[in-house]
PDB file of C-alpha atoms and ligand atoms in Angstrom:
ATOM      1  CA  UNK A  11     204.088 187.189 229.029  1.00 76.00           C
ATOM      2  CA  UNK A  12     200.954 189.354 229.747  1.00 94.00           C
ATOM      3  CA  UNK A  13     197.297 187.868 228.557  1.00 98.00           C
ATOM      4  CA  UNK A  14     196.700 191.416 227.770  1.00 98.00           C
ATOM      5  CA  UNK A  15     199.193 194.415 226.941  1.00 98.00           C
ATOM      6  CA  UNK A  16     197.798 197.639 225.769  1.00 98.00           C
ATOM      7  CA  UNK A  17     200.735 199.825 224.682  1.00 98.00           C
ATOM      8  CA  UNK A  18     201.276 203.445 224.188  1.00 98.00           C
ATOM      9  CA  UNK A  19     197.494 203.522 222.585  1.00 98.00           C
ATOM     10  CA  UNK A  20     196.104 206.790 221.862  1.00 98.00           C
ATOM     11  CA  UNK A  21     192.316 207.658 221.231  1.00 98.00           C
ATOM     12  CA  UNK A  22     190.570 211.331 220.608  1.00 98.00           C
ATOM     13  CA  UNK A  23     186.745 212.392 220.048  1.00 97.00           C
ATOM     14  CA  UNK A  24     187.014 215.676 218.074  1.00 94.00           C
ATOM     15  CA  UNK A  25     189.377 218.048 219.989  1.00 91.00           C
ATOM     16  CA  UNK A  26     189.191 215.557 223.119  1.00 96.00           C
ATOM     17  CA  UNK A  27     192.414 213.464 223.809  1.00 97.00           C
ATOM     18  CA  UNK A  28     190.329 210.588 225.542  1.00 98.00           C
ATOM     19  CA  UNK A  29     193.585 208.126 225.798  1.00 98.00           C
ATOM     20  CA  UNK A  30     196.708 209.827 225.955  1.00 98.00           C
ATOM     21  CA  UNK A  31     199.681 206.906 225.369  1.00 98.00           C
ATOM     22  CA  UNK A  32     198.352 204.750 227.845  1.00 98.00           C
ATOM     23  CA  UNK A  33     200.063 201.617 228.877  1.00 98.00           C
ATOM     24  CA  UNK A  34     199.234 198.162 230.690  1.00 98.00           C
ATOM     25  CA  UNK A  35     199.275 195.007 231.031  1.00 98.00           C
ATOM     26  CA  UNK A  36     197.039 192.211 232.864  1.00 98.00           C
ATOM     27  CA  UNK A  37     198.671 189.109 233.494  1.00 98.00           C
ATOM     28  CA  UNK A  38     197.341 185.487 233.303  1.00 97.00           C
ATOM     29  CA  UNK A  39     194.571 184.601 236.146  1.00 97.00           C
ATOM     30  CA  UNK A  40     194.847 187.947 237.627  1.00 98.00           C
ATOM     31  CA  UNK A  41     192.200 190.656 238.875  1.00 98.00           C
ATOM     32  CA  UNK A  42     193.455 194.471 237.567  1.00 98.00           C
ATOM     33  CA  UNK A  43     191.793 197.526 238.740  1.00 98.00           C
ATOM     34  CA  UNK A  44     191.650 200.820 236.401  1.00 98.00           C
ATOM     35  CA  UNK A  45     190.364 203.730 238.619  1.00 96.00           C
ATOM     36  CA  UNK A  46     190.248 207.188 237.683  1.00 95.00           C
ATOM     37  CA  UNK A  47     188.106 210.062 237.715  1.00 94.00           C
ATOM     38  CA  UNK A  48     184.587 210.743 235.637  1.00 93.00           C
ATOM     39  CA  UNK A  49     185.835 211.432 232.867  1.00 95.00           C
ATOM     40  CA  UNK A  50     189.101 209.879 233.034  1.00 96.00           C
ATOM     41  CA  UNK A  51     188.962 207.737 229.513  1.00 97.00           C
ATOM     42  CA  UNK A  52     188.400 204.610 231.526  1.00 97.00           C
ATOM     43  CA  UNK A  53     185.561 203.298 229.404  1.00 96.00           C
ATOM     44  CA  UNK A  54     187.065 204.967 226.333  1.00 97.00           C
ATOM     45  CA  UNK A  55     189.958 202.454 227.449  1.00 98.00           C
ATOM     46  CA  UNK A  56     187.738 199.379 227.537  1.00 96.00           C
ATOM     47  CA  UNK A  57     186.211 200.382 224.396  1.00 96.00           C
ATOM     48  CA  UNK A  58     189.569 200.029 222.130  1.00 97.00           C
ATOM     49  CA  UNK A  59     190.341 197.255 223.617  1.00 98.00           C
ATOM     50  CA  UNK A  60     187.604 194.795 223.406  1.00 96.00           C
ATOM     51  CA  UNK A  61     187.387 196.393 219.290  1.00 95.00           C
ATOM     52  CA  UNK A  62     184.463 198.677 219.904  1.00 95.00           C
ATOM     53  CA  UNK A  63     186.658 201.415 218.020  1.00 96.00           C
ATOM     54  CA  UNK A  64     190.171 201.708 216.279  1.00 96.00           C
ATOM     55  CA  UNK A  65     192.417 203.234 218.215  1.00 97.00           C
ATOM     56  CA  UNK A  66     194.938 206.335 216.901  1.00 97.00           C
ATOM     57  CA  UNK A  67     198.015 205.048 217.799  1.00 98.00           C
ATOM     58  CA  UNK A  68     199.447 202.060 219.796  1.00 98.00           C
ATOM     59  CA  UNK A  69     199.298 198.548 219.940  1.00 98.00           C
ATOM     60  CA  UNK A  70     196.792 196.334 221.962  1.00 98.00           C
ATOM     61  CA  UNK A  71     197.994 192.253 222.157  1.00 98.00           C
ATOM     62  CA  UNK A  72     195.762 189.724 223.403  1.00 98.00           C
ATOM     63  CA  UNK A  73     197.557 186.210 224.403  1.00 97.00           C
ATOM     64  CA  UNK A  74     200.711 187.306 222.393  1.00 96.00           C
ATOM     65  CA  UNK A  75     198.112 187.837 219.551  1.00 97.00           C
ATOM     66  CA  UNK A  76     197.915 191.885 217.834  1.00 97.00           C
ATOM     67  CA  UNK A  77     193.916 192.707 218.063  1.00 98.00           C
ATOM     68  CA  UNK A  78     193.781 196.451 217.429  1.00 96.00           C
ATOM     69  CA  UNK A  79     192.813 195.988 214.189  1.00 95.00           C
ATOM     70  CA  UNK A  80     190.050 193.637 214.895  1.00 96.00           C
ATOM     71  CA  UNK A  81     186.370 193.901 215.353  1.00 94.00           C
ATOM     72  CA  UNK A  82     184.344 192.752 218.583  1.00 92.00           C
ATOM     73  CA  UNK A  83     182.902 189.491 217.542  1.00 90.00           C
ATOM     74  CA  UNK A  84     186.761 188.402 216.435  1.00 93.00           C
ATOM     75  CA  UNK A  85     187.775 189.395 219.947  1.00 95.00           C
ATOM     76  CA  UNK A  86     185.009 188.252 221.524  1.00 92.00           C
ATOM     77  CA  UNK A  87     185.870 184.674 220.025  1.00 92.00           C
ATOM     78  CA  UNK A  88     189.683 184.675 221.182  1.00 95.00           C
ATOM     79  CA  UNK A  89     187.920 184.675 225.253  1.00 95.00           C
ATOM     80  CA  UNK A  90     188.019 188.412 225.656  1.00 96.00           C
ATOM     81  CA  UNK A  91     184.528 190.162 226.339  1.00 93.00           C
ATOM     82  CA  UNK A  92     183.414 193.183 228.366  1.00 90.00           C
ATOM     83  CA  UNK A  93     180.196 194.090 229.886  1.00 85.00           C
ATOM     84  CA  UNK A  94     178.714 197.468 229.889  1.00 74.00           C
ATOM     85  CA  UNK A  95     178.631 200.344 232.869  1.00 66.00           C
ATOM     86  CA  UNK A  96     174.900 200.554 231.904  1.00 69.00           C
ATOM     87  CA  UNK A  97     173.355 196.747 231.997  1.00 70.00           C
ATOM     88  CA  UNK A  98     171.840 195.121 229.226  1.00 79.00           C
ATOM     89  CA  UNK A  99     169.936 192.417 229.249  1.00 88.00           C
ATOM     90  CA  UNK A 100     166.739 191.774 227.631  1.00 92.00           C
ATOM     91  CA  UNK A 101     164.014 192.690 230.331  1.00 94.00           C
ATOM     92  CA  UNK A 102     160.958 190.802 227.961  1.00 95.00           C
ATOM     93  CA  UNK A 103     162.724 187.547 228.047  1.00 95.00           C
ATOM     94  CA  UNK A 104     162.853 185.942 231.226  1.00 95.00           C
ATOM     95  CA  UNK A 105     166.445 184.637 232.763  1.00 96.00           C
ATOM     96  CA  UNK A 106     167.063 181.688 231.813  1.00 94.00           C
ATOM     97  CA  UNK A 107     166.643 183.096 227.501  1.00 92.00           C
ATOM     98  CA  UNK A 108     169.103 185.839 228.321  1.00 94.00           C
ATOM     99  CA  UNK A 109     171.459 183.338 229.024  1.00 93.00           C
ATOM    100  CA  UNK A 110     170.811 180.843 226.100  1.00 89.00           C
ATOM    101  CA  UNK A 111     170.854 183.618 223.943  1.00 87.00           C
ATOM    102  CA  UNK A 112     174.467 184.549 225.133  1.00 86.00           C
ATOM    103  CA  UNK A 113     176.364 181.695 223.794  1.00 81.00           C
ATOM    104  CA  UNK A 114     178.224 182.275 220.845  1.00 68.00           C
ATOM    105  CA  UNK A 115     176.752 182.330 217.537  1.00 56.00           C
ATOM    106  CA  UNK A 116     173.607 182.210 218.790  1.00 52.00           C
ATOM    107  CA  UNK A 117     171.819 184.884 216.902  1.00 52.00           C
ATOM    108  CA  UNK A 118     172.305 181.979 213.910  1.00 55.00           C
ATOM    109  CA  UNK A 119     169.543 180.004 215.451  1.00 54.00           C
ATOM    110  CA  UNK A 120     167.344 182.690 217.153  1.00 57.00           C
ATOM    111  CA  UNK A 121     164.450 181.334 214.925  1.00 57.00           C
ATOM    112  CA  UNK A 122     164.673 178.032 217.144  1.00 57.00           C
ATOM    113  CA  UNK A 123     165.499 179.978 220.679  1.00 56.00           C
ATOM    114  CA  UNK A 124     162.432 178.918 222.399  1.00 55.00           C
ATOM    115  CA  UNK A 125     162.221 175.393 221.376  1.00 58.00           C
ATOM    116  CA  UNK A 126     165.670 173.528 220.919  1.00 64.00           C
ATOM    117  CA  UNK A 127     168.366 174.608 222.748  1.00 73.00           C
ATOM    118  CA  UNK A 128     170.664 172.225 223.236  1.00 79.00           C
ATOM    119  CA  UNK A 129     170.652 170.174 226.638  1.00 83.00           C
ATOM    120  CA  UNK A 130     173.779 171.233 227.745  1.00 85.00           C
ATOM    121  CA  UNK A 131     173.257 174.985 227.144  1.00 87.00           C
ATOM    122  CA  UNK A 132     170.411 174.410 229.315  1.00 88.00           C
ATOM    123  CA  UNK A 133     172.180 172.794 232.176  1.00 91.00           C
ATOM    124  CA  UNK A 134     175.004 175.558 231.950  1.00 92.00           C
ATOM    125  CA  UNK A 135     172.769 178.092 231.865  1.00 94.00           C
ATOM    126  CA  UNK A 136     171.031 176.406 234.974  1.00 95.00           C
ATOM    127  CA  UNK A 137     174.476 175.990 236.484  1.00 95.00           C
ATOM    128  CA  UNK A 138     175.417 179.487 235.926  1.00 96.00           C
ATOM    129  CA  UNK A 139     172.313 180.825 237.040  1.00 97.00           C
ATOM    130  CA  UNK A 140     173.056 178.447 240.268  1.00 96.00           C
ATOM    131  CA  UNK A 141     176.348 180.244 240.431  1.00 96.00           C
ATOM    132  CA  UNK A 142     175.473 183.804 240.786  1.00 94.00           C
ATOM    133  CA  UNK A 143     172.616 183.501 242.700  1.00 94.00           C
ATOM    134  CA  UNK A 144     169.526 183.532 240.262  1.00 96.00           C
ATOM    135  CA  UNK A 145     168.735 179.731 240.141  1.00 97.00           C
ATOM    136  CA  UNK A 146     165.309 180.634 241.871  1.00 97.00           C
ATOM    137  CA  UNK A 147     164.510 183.737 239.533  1.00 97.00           C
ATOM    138  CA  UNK A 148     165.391 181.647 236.291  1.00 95.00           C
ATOM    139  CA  UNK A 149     162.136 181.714 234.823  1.00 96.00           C
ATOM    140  CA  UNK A 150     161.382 185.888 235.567  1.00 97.00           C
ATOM    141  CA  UNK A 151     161.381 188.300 233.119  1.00 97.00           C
ATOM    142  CA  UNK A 152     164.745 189.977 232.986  1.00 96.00           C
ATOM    143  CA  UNK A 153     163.265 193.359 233.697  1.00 96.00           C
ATOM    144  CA  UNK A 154     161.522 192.441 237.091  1.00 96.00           C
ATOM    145  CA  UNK A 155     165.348 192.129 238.575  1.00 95.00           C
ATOM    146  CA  UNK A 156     166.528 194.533 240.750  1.00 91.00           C
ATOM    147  CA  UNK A 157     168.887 196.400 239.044  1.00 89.00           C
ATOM    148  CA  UNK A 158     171.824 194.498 240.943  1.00 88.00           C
ATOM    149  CA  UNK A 159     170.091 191.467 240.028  1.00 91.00           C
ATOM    150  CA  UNK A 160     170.201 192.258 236.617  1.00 92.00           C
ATOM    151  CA  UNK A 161     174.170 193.286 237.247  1.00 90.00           C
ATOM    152  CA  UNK A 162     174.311 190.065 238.371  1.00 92.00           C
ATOM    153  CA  UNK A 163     172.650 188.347 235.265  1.00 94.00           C
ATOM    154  CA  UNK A 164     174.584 190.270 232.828  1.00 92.00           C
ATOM    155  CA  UNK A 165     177.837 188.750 234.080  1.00 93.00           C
ATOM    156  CA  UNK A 166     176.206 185.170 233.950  1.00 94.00           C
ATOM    157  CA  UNK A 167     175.593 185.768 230.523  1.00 93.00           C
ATOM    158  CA  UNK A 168     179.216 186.884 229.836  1.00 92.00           C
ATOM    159  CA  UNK A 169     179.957 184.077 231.647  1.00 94.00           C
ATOM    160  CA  UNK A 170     178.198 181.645 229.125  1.00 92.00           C
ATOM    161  CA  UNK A 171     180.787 182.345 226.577  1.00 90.00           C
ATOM    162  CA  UNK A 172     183.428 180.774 229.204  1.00 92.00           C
ATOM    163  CA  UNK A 173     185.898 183.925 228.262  1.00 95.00           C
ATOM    164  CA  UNK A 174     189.480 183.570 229.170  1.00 97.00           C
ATOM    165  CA  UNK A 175     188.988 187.536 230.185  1.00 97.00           C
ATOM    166  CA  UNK A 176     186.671 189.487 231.072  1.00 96.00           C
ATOM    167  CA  UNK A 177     186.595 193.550 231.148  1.00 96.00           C
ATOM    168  CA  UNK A 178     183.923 194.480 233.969  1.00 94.00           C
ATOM    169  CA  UNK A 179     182.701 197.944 233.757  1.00 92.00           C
ATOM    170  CA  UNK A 180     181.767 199.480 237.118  1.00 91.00           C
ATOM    171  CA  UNK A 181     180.322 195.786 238.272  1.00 90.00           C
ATOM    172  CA  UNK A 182     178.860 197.579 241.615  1.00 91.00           C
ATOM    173  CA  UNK A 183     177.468 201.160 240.186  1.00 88.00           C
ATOM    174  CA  UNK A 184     174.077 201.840 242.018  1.00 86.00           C
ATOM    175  CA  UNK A 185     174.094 198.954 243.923  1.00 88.00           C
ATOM    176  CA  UNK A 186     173.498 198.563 247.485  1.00 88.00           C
ATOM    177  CA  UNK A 187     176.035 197.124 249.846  1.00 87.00           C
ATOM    178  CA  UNK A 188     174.453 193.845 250.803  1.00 86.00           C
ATOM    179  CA  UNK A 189     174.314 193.024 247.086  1.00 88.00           C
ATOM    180  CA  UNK A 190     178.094 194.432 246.106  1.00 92.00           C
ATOM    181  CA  UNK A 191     179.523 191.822 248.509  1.00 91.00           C
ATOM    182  CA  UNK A 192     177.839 188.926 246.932  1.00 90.00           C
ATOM    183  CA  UNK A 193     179.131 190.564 243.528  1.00 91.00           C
ATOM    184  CA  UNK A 194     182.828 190.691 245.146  1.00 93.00           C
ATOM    185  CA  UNK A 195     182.526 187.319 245.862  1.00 93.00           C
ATOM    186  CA  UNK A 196     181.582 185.956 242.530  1.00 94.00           C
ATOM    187  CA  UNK A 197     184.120 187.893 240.738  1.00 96.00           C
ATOM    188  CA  UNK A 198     186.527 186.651 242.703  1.00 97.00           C
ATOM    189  CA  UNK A 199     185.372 182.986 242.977  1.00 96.00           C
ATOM    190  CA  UNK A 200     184.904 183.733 238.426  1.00 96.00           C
ATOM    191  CA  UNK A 201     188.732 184.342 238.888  1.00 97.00           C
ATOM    192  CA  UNK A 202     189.492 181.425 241.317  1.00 96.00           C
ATOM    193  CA  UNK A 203     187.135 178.801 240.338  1.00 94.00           C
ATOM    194  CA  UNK A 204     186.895 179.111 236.501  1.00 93.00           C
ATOM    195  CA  UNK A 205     190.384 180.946 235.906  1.00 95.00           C
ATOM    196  CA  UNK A 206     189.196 183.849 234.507  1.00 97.00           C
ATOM    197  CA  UNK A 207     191.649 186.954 234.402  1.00 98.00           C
ATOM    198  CA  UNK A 208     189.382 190.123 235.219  1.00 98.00           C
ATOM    199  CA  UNK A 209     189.988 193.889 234.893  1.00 98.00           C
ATOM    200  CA  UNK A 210     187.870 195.936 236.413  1.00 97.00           C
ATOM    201  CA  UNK A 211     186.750 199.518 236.537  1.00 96.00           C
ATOM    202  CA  UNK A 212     185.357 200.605 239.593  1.00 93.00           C
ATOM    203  CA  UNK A 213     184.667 203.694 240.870  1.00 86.00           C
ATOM    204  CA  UNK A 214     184.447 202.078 244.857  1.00 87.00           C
ATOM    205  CA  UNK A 215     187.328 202.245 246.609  1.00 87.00           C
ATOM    206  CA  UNK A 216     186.887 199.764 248.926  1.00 89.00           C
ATOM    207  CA  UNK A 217     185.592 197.235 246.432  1.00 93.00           C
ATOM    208  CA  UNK A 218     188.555 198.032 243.782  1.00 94.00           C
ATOM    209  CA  UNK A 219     191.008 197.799 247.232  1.00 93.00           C
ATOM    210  CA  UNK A 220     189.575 194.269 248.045  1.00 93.00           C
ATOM    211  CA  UNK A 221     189.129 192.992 244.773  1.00 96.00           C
ATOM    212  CA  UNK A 222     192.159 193.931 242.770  1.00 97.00           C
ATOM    213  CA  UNK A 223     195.788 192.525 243.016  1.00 96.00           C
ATOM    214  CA  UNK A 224     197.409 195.859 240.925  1.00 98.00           C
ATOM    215  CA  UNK A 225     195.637 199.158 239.909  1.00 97.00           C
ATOM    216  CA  UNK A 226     196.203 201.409 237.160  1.00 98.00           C
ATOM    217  CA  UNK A 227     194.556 204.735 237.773  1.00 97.00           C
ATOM    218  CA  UNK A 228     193.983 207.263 234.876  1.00 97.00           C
ATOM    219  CA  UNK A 229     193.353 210.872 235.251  1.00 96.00           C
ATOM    220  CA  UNK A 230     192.842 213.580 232.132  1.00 95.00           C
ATOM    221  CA  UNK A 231     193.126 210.854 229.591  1.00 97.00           C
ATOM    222  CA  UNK A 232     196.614 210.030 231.195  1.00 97.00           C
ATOM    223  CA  UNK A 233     198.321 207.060 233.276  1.00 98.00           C
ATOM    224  CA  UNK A 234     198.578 209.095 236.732  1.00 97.00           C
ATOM    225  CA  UNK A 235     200.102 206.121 238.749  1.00 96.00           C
ATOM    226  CA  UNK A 236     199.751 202.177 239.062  1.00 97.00           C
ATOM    227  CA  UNK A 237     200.726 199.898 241.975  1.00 97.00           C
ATOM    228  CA  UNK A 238     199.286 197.626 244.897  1.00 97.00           C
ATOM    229  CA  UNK A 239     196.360 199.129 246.221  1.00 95.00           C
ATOM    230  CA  UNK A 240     197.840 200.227 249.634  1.00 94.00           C
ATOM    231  CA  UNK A 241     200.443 202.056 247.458  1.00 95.00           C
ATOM    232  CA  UNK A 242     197.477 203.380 245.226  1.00 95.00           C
ATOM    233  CA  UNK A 243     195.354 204.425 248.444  1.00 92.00           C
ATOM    234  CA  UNK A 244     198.189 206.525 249.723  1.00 93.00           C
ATOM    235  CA  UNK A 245     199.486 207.915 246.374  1.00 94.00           C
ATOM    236  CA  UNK A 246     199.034 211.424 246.737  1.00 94.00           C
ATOM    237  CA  UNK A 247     198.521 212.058 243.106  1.00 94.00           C
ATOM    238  CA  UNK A 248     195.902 209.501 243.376  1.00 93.00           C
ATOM    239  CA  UNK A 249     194.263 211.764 246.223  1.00 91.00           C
ATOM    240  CA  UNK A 250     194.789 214.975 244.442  1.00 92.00           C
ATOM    241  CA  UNK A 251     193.055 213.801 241.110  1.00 90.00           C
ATOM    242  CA  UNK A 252     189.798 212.377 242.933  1.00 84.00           C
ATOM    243  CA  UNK A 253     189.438 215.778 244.932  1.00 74.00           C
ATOM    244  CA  UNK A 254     189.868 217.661 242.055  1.00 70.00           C
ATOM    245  CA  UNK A 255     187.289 216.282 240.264  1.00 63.00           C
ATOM    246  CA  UNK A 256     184.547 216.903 242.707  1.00 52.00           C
TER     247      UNK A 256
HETATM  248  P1  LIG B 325     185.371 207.413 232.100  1.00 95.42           P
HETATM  249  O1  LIG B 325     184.853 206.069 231.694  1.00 95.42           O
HETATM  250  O2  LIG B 325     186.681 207.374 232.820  1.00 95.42           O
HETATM  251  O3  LIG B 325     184.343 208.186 232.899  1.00 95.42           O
HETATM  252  P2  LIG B 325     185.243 208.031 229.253  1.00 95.42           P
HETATM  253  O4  LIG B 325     186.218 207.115 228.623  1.00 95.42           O
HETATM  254  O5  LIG B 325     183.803 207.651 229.151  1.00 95.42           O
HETATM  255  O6  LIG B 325     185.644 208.275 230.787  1.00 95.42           O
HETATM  256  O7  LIG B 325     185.406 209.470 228.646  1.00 95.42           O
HETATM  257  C1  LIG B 325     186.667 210.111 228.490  1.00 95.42           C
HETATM  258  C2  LIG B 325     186.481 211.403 227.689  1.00 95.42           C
HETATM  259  O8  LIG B 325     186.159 211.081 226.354  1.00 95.42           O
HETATM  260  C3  LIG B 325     185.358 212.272 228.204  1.00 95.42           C
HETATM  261  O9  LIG B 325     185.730 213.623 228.040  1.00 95.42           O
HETATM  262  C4  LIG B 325     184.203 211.927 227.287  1.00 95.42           C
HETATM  263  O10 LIG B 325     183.300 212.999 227.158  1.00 95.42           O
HETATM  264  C5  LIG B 325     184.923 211.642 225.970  1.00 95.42           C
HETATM  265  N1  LIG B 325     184.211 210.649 225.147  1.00 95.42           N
HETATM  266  C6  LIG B 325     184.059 209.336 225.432  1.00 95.42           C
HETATM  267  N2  LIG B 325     183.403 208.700 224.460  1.00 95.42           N
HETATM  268  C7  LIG B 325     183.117 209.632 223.513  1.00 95.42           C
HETATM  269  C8  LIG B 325     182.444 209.625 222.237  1.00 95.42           C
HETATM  270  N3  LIG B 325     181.947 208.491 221.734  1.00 95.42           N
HETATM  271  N4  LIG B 325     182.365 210.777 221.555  1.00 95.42           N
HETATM  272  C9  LIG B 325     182.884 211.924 222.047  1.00 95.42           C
HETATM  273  N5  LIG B 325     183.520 212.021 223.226  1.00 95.42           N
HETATM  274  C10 LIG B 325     183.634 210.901 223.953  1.00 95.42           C
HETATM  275 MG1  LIG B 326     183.017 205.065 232.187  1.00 95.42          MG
END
């Protein structure tokens, strides 16, 4: 059985048929790639999924669980969180608070944030930092990261929550290339180390070719094709519907 299955779901804005009867499923300690076009209904995808919005029509199940009609703090607490194509992080508060403040029910004790955290949030924060390459930058505002930096952060923080899935939204967009291969590497180590099943959207081809084990590309709102990447590179309809869109 799939950790995730998203069947036949439909979504529309207005006259705009975002998600047209999409299908797909990630299995258990997998990386998944959805690629597509601008445009496609990629994020749209993401969106229903993690409870951000009902969806028209379809069913979404989540370790064998229905979760379509749920709201994101229920998902979030069955393991299954997303982070966002545009980061956020709180750039006032320096590292190391971004990531106490991204364990669950936090916001409950926000009044005590700065003082009493718990030791152990503190030393997985530290170890998490350690992990994606911020140990040295733990005590800098948020905001004075590089934007991959902050890329970087954002995932530690979704890390916190020790998900059983997590939904990456364009991990390397506006990145440079130095940085995107340390990124590669800890999304893959995420999934190796910590068992974490990952889908990702991303709009590099070589990083989606490297990273992912099975794509599912979407094009007008639709399922175009899905398949090992070397099937996905050469998929002609694949071709056609990133030319057309530039
Ligand atoms: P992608 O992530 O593949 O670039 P999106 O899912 O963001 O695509 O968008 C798919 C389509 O749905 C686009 O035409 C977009 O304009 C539209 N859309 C997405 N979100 C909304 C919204 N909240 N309201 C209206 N239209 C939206
Ligand atoms: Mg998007």
């Amino acid at each position: 059985m799939s950790l995730l299955q998203v069947k036949d779901c439909s979504k529309s804005f207005g006259g705009v048929l975002a998600n047209d009867h999409i299908s797909l499923e990630v299995p258990e300690g997998q990386i998944i790639g959805l690629i597509g076009p601008n445009g496609s209904g990629k994020t749209t995808l993401f969106n229903s999924v993690v409870g951000y919005h009902p969806v028209d029509a379809g069913t979404i199940e989540f370790k064998g669980q229905e979760i379509s009609h749920l709201q994101v703090p229920q998902i979030a607490r069955l393991g299954l969180l997303r982070t966002f194509q545009q980061t956020r992080i709180y750039g006032k508060m320096t590292c190391v608070q971004n990531m106490q403040i991204s364990v669950p029910h936090a916001s409950e004790r926000l009044a005590e944030m700065f003082t009493s955290f718990p030791a152990e949030v503190q030393e997985k924060a530290d170890a998490i930092l350690e992990f994606v390459g911020l140990y040295s930058k733990r005590r800098l505002l948020a905001g004075d990261l590089s934007f991959g930096q902050q890329k970087l952060l954002e995932f530690g923080m979704a890390l916190m929550n020790q998900p059983r899935m997590l939904l990456l939204d364009e991990p390397t967009a506006g990145i440079n290339p130095t940085l995107i291969n340390g990124i590669i590497d800890r999304l893959k180590r995420a999934n190796a180390e910590f068992g974490i099943t990952l889908l990702v959207i991303e709009h590099n081809m070589r990083v989606i070719m490297n990273l992912a084990e099975h794509i599912y590309c979407l094009a007008h709102g639709k399922l175009l094709a899905d398949g090992a990447p070397d099937v996905i590179r050469n998929d002609q309809r694949v071709i056609d519907a990133y030319l057309g869109a530039h």
